[in-house]
Short mmCIF file of C-alpha atoms in Angstrom, two decimals:
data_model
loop_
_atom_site.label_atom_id
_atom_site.label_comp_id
_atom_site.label_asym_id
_atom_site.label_seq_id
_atom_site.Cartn_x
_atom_site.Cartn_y
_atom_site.Cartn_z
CA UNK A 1 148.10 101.52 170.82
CA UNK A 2 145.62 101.77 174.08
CA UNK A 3 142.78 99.11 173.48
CA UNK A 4 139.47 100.70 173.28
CA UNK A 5 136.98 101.34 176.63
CA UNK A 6 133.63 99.53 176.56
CA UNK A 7 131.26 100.85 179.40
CA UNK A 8 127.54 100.67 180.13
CA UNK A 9 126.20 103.71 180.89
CA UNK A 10 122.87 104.56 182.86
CA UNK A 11 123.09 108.62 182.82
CA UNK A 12 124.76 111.19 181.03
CA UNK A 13 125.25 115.04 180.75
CA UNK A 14 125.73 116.85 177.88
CA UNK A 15 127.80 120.34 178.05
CA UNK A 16 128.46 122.86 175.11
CA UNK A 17 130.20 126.02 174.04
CA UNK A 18 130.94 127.87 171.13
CA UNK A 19 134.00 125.55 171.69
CA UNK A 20 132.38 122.40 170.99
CA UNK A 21 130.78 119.49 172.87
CA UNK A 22 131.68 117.58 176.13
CA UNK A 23 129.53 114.60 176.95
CA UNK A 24 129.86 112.49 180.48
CA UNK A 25 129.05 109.40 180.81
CA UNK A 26 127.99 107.95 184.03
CA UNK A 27 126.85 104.91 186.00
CA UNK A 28 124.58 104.88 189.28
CA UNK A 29 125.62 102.60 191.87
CA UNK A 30 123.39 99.06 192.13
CA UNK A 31 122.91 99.67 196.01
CA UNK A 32 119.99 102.23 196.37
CA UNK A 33 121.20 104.86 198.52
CA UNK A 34 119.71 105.76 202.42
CA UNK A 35 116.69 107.93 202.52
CA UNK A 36 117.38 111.16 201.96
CA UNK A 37 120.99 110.91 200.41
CA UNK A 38 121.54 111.16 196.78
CA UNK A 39 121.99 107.89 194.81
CA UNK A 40 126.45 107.32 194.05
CA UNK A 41 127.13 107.94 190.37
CA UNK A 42 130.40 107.78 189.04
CA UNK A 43 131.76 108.79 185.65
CA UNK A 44 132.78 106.06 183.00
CA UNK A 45 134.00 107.89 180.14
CA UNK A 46 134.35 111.67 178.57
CA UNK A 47 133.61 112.44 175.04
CA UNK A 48 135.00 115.68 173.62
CA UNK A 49 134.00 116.96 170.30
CA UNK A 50 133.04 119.43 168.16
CA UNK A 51 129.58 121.01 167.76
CA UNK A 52 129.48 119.84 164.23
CA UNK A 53 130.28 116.58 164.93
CA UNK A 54 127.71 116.08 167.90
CA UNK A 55 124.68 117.54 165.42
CA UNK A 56 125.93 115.13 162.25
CA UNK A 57 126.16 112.00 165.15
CA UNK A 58 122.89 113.18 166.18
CA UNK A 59 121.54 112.33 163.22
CA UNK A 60 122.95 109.43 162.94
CA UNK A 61 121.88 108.36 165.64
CA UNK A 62 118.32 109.50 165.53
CA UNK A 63 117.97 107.49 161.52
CA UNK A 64 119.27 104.79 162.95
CA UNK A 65 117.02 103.90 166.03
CA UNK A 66 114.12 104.93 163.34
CA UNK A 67 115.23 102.20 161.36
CA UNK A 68 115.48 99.83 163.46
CA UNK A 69 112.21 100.44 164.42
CA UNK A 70 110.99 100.41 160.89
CA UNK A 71 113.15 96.84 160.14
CA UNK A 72 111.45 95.56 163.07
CA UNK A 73 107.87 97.09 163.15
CA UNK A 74 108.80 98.32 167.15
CA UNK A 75 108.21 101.55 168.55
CA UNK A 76 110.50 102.39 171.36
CA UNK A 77 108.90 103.28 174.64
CA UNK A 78 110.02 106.07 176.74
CA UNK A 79 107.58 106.53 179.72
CA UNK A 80 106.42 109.78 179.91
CA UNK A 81 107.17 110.32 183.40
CA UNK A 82 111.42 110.11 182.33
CA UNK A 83 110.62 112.67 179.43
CA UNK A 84 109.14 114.86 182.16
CA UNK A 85 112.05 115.01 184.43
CA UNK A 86 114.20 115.93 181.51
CA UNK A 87 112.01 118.69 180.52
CA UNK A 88 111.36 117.45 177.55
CA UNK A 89 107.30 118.41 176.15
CA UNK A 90 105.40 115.93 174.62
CA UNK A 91 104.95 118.50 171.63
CA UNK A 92 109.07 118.57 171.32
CA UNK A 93 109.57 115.04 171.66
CA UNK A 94 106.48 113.83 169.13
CA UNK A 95 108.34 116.35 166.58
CA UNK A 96 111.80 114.48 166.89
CA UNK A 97 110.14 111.24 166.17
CA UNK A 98 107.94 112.40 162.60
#
């Protein structure tokens, strides 16, 4: 048996079809790039699944990081400017969170 991969990732991409789920996971390079060349980012792992799988981990994942937050009276901060580039609206993102 292969041992498992452990990575740290920085960035990832999520891609679906009526086929199921493919998520990248990537890491930008330490060294910022040159002006006017786009950072290096290279791909650490692929996750295949399908669609039912990625909404029940979503889940999952979502009650968890609200509990933690709850066990440790912390609200996560993500800066508004990072929801913006993802195109994610304040109004969407406060309604994940109730």
């Amino acid at each position: 048996m292969t041992e498992p991969v452990s990575v740290f990732t920085d960035q990832f991409q999520l891609n679906t079809s009526p086929y199921g789920a493919t998520l990248n996971f990537m890491l930008t390079d330490p060294v910022p790039p040159s002006p006017g060349t786009a950072p290096k980012i290279e791909r650490q792992a692929t996750v295949r699944m399908s669609l039912e799988h990625l909404k029940v981990m979503t889940f999952i994942m979502l009650r968890s990081v609200k509990g933690y937050e709850s066990q440790t009276n912390t609200n996560i901060q993500i800066p508004m400017q990072m929801l913006n580039q993802m195109g994610i609206s304040p109004e969407d993102w406060d309604a994940c969170w109730r």
